[in-house]
PDB file of C-alpha atoms in Angstrom:
ATOM      1  CA  MET A 389       8.579  12.408 -10.883  1.00 79.00           C
ATOM      2  CA  TYR A 390       9.594   8.890 -10.711  1.00 84.00           C
ATOM      3  CA  GLU A 391      13.374   8.283 -10.980  1.00 95.00           C
ATOM      4  CA  LEU A 392      14.672   5.252  -9.349  1.00 97.00           C
ATOM      5  CA  GLU A 393      17.428   6.664  -7.299  1.00 97.00           C
ATOM      6  CA  LYS A 394      15.028   8.909  -5.459  1.00 97.00           C
ATOM      7  CA  VAL A 395      12.632   6.267  -4.542  1.00 98.00           C
ATOM      8  CA  LEU A 396      15.740   4.080  -3.278  1.00 98.00           C
ATOM      9  CA  GLU A 397      16.658   7.157  -1.102  1.00 98.00           C
ATOM     10  CA  PHE A 398      12.813   7.328  -0.132  1.00 97.00           C
ATOM     11  CA  LEU A 399      13.048   3.691   0.849  1.00 97.00           C
ATOM     12  CA  ARG A 400      16.441   3.890   2.613  1.00 97.00           C
ATOM     13  CA  GLU A 401      15.131   6.479   4.906  1.00 95.00           C
ATOM     14  CA  ASN A 402      11.372   5.118   5.578  1.00 95.00           C
ATOM     15  CA  LEU A 403      11.779   1.290   5.568  1.00 95.00           C
ATOM     16  CA  ASP A 404      13.719  -1.086   7.812  1.00 94.00           C
ATOM     17  CA  GLU A 405      16.874  -2.899   6.295  1.00 96.00           C
ATOM     18  CA  PHE A 406      15.033  -6.241   5.397  1.00 96.00           C
ATOM     19  CA  ARG A 407      11.986  -4.152   3.596  1.00 96.00           C
ATOM     20  CA  TYR A 408      14.557  -2.213   1.537  1.00 98.00           C
ATOM     21  CA  GLY A 409      16.173  -5.215   0.131  1.00 98.00           C
ATOM     22  CA  HIS A 410      12.920  -7.229  -0.220  1.00 98.00           C
ATOM     23  CA  SER A 411      11.628  -4.201  -2.466  1.00 98.00           C
ATOM     24  CA  ILE A 412      14.935  -4.526  -4.562  1.00 98.00           C
ATOM     25  CA  ARG A 413      14.424  -8.277  -5.123  1.00 98.00           C
ATOM     26  CA  VAL A 414      10.691  -8.017  -5.801  1.00 98.00           C
ATOM     27  CA  MET A 415      11.654  -5.442  -8.449  1.00 98.00           C
ATOM     28  CA  GLU A 416      14.577  -7.315 -10.038  1.00 98.00           C
ATOM     29  CA  THR A 417      12.331 -10.444  -9.979  1.00 98.00           C
ATOM     30  CA  ALA A 418       9.328  -8.498 -11.447  1.00 98.00           C
ATOM     31  CA  VAL A 419      11.508  -7.137 -14.072  1.00 98.00           C
ATOM     32  CA  GLU A 420      12.900 -10.355 -15.097  1.00 98.00           C
ATOM     33  CA  LEU A 421       9.014 -11.783 -15.486  1.00 98.00           C
ATOM     34  CA  ALA A 422       8.387  -8.986 -17.260  1.00 98.00           C
ATOM     35  CA  HIS A 423      10.888  -9.647 -19.956  1.00 98.00           C
ATOM     36  CA  ILE A 424      10.072 -13.394 -20.290  1.00 98.00           C
ATOM     37  CA  HIS A 425       6.067 -12.443 -20.630  1.00 98.00           C
ATOM     38  CA  GLY A 426       6.403  -9.574 -22.956  1.00 98.00           C
ATOM     39  CA  VAL A 427       5.414  -6.860 -20.157  1.00 98.00           C
ATOM     40  CA  ASP A 428       6.929  -3.322 -20.228  1.00 98.00           C
ATOM     41  CA  ASP A 429       9.682  -3.820 -17.749  1.00 97.00           C
ATOM     42  CA  LYS A 430       9.762  -0.089 -16.765  1.00 98.00           C
ATOM     43  CA  LYS A 431       6.281  -0.483 -15.390  1.00 98.00           C
ATOM     44  CA  ALA A 432       7.592  -3.432 -13.638  1.00 98.00           C
ATOM     45  CA  GLU A 433      10.414  -1.894 -12.161  1.00 98.00           C
ATOM     46  CA  MET A 434       8.373   1.038 -10.797  1.00 98.00           C
ATOM     47  CA  ALA A 435       5.788  -1.354  -9.448  1.00 98.00           C
ATOM     48  CA  GLY A 436       8.038  -3.820  -7.971  1.00 98.00           C
ATOM     49  CA  ILE A 437       9.960  -1.123  -6.155  1.00 98.00           C
ATOM     50  CA  LEU A 438       7.431   0.916  -4.698  1.00 98.00           C
ATOM     51  CA  HIS A 439       4.976  -2.041  -3.660  1.00 98.00           C
ATOM     52  CA  ASP A 440       6.033  -1.833  -0.044  1.00 98.00           C
ATOM     53  CA  SER A 441       6.715   1.606  -0.164  1.00 97.00           C
ATOM     54  CA  GLY A 442       4.181   2.236   2.672  1.00 96.00           C
ATOM     55  CA  LYS A 443       5.304  -0.149   4.849  1.00 94.00           C
ATOM     56  CA  TRP A 444       6.672   1.992   7.572  1.00 90.00           C
ATOM     57  CA  LYS A 445       9.073   0.752  10.312  1.00 88.00           C
ATOM     58  CA  SER A 446       6.117   0.956  12.921  1.00 89.00           C
ATOM     59  CA  ARG A 447       2.528   0.552  12.906  1.00 90.00           C
ATOM     60  CA  GLU A 448       2.213   4.181  14.779  1.00 93.00           C
ATOM     61  CA  LYS A 449       4.087   5.662  11.679  1.00 92.00           C
ATOM     62  CA  THR A 450       1.777   3.893   9.056  1.00 92.00           C
ATOM     63  CA  LEU A 451      -1.204   4.758  10.563  1.00 92.00           C
ATOM     64  CA  GLN A 452      -0.299   8.337  11.327  1.00 94.00           C
ATOM     65  CA  LYS A 453       0.652   8.702   7.525  1.00 95.00           C
ATOM     66  CA  VAL A 454      -2.838   7.190   6.655  1.00 95.00           C
ATOM     67  CA  GLN A 455      -4.190   9.971   8.679  1.00 95.00           C
ATOM     68  CA  ASP A 456      -1.701  12.825   7.858  1.00 96.00           C
ATOM     69  CA  TRP A 457      -2.463  12.290   4.138  1.00 96.00           C
ATOM     70  CA  GLY A 458      -6.286  11.706   4.229  1.00 96.00           C
ATOM     71  CA  ILE A 459      -6.187   8.239   2.934  1.00 95.00           C
ATOM     72  CA  ILE A 460      -9.445   6.607   3.364  1.00 93.00           C
ATOM     73  CA  LEU A 461      -9.328   2.784   4.284  1.00 92.00           C
ATOM     74  CA  SER A 462     -11.557   0.131   3.322  1.00 91.00           C
ATOM     75  CA  GLU A 463     -13.672  -1.800   5.757  1.00 90.00           C
ATOM     76  CA  GLU A 464     -11.265  -4.588   5.108  1.00 90.00           C
ATOM     77  CA  GLU A 465      -8.032  -2.412   5.361  1.00 92.00           C
ATOM     78  CA  ARG A 466      -9.522  -1.309   8.804  1.00 89.00           C
ATOM     79  CA  ALA A 467     -10.263  -5.138   9.747  1.00 89.00           C
ATOM     80  CA  GLU A 468      -6.682  -5.963   8.817  1.00 92.00           C
ATOM     81  CA  TYR A 469      -3.398  -3.977   9.432  1.00 92.00           C
ATOM     82  CA  ASN A 470      -1.117  -5.988   7.101  1.00 92.00           C
ATOM     83  CA  LEU A 471      -3.600  -4.665   4.027  1.00 94.00           C
ATOM     84  CA  VAL A 472      -2.999  -1.162   4.928  1.00 95.00           C
ATOM     85  CA  HIS A 473       0.301  -0.811   3.300  1.00 95.00           C
ATOM     86  CA  GLY A 474      -1.165  -1.142  -0.116  1.00 96.00           C
ATOM     87  CA  ALA A 475      -3.298   1.792   0.140  1.00 96.00           C
ATOM     88  CA  LEU A 476      -0.439   3.782   1.214  1.00 96.00           C
ATOM     89  CA  SER A 477       2.251   2.590  -1.156  1.00 98.00           C
ATOM     90  CA  THR A 478      -0.225   3.592  -4.106  1.00 97.00           C
ATOM     91  CA  TYR A 479      -0.581   6.996  -2.725  1.00 97.00           C
ATOM     92  CA  ILE A 480       3.281   7.240  -2.483  1.00 98.00           C
ATOM     93  CA  ALA A 481       3.396   5.863  -6.088  1.00 98.00           C
ATOM     94  CA  LYS A 482       1.171   8.607  -7.113  1.00 98.00           C
ATOM     95  CA  ASN A 483       1.722  11.870  -5.038  1.00 97.00           C
ATOM     96  CA  ILE A 484       5.169  11.521  -4.161  1.00 97.00           C
ATOM     97  CA  PHE A 485       6.815   9.903  -7.177  1.00 98.00           C
ATOM     98  CA  GLY A 486       4.031  11.135  -9.641  1.00 97.00           C
ATOM     99  CA  ILE A 487       3.188   7.779 -11.317  1.00 98.00           C
ATOM    100  CA  GLU A 488      -0.263   8.201 -13.059  1.00 97.00           C
ATOM    101  CA  GLU A 489      -0.222   4.554 -15.003  1.00 97.00           C
ATOM    102  CA  GLU A 490      -3.298   2.838 -13.771  1.00 98.00           C
ATOM    103  CA  ASP A 491      -1.721  -0.637 -14.382  1.00 97.00           C
ATOM    104  CA  VAL A 492       1.307   0.274 -12.355  1.00 98.00           C
ATOM    105  CA  LEU A 493      -0.811   1.918  -9.499  1.00 98.00           C
ATOM    106  CA  ASN A 494      -3.006  -1.197  -9.627  1.00 98.00           C
ATOM    107  CA  ALA A 495      -0.436  -3.493  -9.369  1.00 98.00           C
ATOM    108  CA  ILE A 496       0.891  -1.537  -6.191  1.00 98.00           C
ATOM    109  CA  LYS A 497      -2.515  -1.489  -4.640  1.00 97.00           C
ATOM    110  CA  ASN A 498      -3.517  -5.363  -5.232  1.00 97.00           C
ATOM    111  CA  HIS A 499      -0.112  -6.902  -4.786  1.00 97.00           C
ATOM    112  CA  ILE A 500      -1.020  -8.115  -1.090  1.00 97.00           C
ATOM    113  CA  THR A 501      -4.662  -9.970  -2.033  1.00 96.00           C
ATOM    114  CA  GLY A 502      -4.818 -10.155  -5.702  1.00 97.00           C
ATOM    115  CA  ARG A 503      -7.987  -9.638  -7.442  1.00 97.00           C
ATOM    116  CA  PRO A 504      -9.917 -11.361 -10.291  1.00 97.00           C
ATOM    117  CA  ALA A 505      -8.990 -10.432 -13.808  1.00 97.00           C
ATOM    118  CA  MET A 506      -5.472  -8.964 -13.003  1.00 98.00           C
ATOM    119  CA  SER A 507      -3.484  -7.376 -15.762  1.00 98.00           C
ATOM    120  CA  ASP A 508      -0.178  -9.266 -16.675  1.00 98.00           C
ATOM    121  CA  LEU A 509       1.640  -6.506 -14.927  1.00 98.00           C
ATOM    122  CA  GLU A 510      -0.269  -6.781 -11.318  1.00 98.00           C
ATOM    123  CA  LYS A 511       0.340 -10.701 -11.499  1.00 98.00           C
ATOM    124  CA  ILE A 512       3.872 -10.273 -12.347  1.00 98.00           C
ATOM    125  CA  VAL A 513       4.263  -7.891  -9.055  1.00 98.00           C
ATOM    126  CA  TYR A 514       1.774 -10.268  -6.899  1.00 98.00           C
ATOM    127  CA  ILE A 515       3.959 -13.277  -8.361  1.00 98.00           C
ATOM    128  CA  ALA A 516       7.422 -11.412  -7.798  1.00 98.00           C
ATOM    129  CA  ASP A 517       6.433 -10.618  -4.286  1.00 98.00           C
ATOM    130  CA  MET A 518       5.820 -14.257  -3.288  1.00 97.00           C
ATOM    131  CA  ILE A 519       9.073 -15.724  -5.270  1.00 98.00           C
ATOM    132  CA  GLU A 520      11.845 -13.119  -4.862  1.00 98.00           C
ATOM    133  CA  PRO A 521      14.988 -15.044  -4.014  1.00 98.00           C
ATOM    134  CA  ALA A 522      14.945 -14.611  -0.283  1.00 97.00           C
ATOM    135  CA  ARG A 523      11.647 -16.444  -0.123  1.00 95.00           C
ATOM    136  CA  ASN A 524      11.745 -19.778   1.393  1.00 94.00           C
ATOM    137  CA  TYR A 525       8.877 -22.091   2.008  1.00 90.00           C
ATOM    138  CA  GLU A 526       7.254 -25.419   0.611  1.00 89.00           C
ATOM    139  CA  PHE A 527       6.789 -25.265  -2.847  1.00 93.00           C
ATOM    140  CA  ILE A 528       8.884 -22.012  -3.801  1.00 96.00           C
ATOM    141  CA  ASP A 529      10.755 -23.703  -6.541  1.00 97.00           C
ATOM    142  CA  ASP A 530       7.898 -24.954  -8.219  1.00 97.00           C
ATOM    143  CA  PHE A 531       6.539 -21.765  -8.369  1.00 98.00           C
ATOM    144  CA  ARG A 532       9.497 -19.721  -9.402  1.00 98.00           C
ATOM    145  CA  ALA A 533       9.454 -22.225 -12.310  1.00 98.00           C
ATOM    146  CA  MET A 534       5.845 -22.035 -13.261  1.00 98.00           C
ATOM    147  CA  ALA A 535       5.937 -18.318 -13.107  1.00 98.00           C
ATOM    148  CA  LYS A 536       8.144 -18.255 -16.111  1.00 98.00           C
ATOM    149  CA  VAL A 537       5.612 -20.297 -17.855  1.00 98.00           C
ATOM    150  CA  ASP A 538       1.961 -19.511 -16.982  1.00 97.00           C
ATOM    151  CA  LEU A 539       1.128 -16.460 -14.723  1.00 98.00           C
ATOM    152  CA  ASP A 540      -2.366 -17.380 -14.607  1.00 97.00           C
ATOM    153  CA  ARG A 541      -1.648 -21.042 -13.069  1.00 97.00           C
ATOM    154  CA  THR A 542       0.807 -19.491 -10.694  1.00 98.00           C
ATOM    155  CA  MET A 543      -1.632 -17.091  -9.410  1.00 98.00           C
ATOM    156  CA  TYR A 544      -3.870 -20.089  -8.842  1.00 97.00           C
ATOM    157  CA  GLU A 545      -1.340 -21.908  -7.157  1.00 97.00           C
ATOM    158  CA  ILE A 546       0.138 -19.298  -4.834  1.00 97.00           C
ATOM    159  CA  LEU A 547      -3.294 -18.122  -3.902  1.00 98.00           C
ATOM    160  CA  ASN A 548      -4.063 -21.340  -2.771  1.00 97.00           C
ATOM    161  CA  GLU A 549      -0.785 -21.732  -0.895  1.00 96.00           C
ATOM    162  CA  ASN A 550      -1.635 -18.314   0.905  1.00 95.00           C
ATOM    163  CA  LEU A 551      -5.100 -18.964   1.515  1.00 97.00           C
ATOM    164  CA  ALA A 552      -3.987 -22.172   3.363  1.00 96.00           C
ATOM    165  CA  HIS A 553      -1.348 -20.262   5.387  1.00 95.00           C
ATOM    166  CA  LEU A 554      -3.494 -17.813   6.627  1.00 95.00           C
ATOM    167  CA  ILE A 555      -5.988 -20.387   7.744  1.00 97.00           C
ATOM    168  CA  ARG A 556      -3.556 -22.335   9.377  1.00 97.00           C
ATOM    169  CA  ASN A 557      -2.216 -19.442  11.269  1.00 96.00           C
ATOM    170  CA  ASP A 558      -5.991 -17.939  12.113  1.00 96.00           C
ATOM    171  CA  ARG A 559      -5.320 -14.850  10.361  1.00 94.00           C
ATOM    172  CA  TYR A 560      -8.012 -12.580   8.530  1.00 94.00           C
ATOM    173  CA  ILE A 561      -8.696 -13.540   4.769  1.00 95.00           C
ATOM    174  CA  ALA A 562      -9.705 -10.665   2.610  1.00 95.00           C
ATOM    175  CA  GLY A 563     -12.590 -11.258   0.263  1.00 95.00           C
ATOM    176  CA  THR A 564     -11.020 -10.251  -2.552  1.00 95.00           C
ATOM    177  CA  SER A 565      -8.484 -13.132  -2.170  1.00 97.00           C
ATOM    178  CA  LEU A 566     -11.105 -15.503  -2.073  1.00 96.00           C
ATOM    179  CA  GLU A 567     -12.431 -14.076  -5.243  1.00 97.00           C
ATOM    180  CA  ALA A 568      -9.163 -13.816  -6.950  1.00 98.00           C
ATOM    181  CA  ARG A 569      -8.511 -17.689  -6.061  1.00 97.00           C
ATOM    182  CA  ASN A 570     -11.827 -18.697  -7.562  1.00 96.00           C
ATOM    183  CA  TYR A 571     -11.364 -16.531 -10.767  1.00 97.00           C
ATOM    184  CA  TYR A 572      -8.202 -18.286 -11.436  1.00 97.00           C
ATOM    185  CA  LEU A 573      -9.555 -21.663 -10.657  1.00 96.00           C
ATOM    186  CA  LYS A 574     -12.233 -21.185 -13.268  1.00 95.00           C
ATOM    187  CA  ILE A 575      -9.556 -20.030 -15.675  1.00 93.00           C
ATOM    188  CA  THR A 576      -7.041 -22.672 -15.348  1.00 92.00           C
ATOM    189  CA  LYS A 577      -9.466 -25.324 -14.615  1.00 84.00           C
ATOM    190  CA  GLN A 578     -11.891 -25.011 -17.448  1.00 76.00           C
ATOM    191  CA  GLY A 579     -14.048 -27.746 -18.213  1.00 54.00           C
ATOM    192  CA  GLU A 580     -12.647 -29.494 -14.792  1.00 55.00           C
ATOM    193  CA  ILE A 581     -14.921 -27.666 -12.533  1.00 48.00           C
ATOM    194  CA  LYS A 582     -18.166 -29.808 -11.607  1.00 45.00           C
TER     195      LYS A 582
END
């Protein structure tokens, strides 16, 4: 069953020092955003702390866990290694820590790519992952301020920035990210799209 102290112990044992600290910062940022936006802060805590729980110290160990636990990867997860930890983290939340809340599991699963029509909890975890205090990139201060006011607009702006970053670095782009970007474009720019 989920207990924060047990999760922290699991993360200390299985993640590197940076990823452990990042997980705590994402959890704290998610809880702060949950308070602002009227979302269950316990769910934000669970999803925030566990979002990267499947990002093991090595690629080999990550892929071995996928095999050991019989996780079926999607075509996109097989094409882009960075997407694998979403499925693995969701498995850990459900099967090791007994989390059954679909919203929490979806927030963990979709924190990498986003998706159209995300719940507020999903948006909060996605955004928290991108604006936690150790992040430092162009527009970060704008995104932090925006996140306190409008989750949909923040999703749109961060998705745009992520897609531009992936293109600049010649990286794989998940179709779900493109779908999410276009979805949030439509709902934030209603009446402006020609």
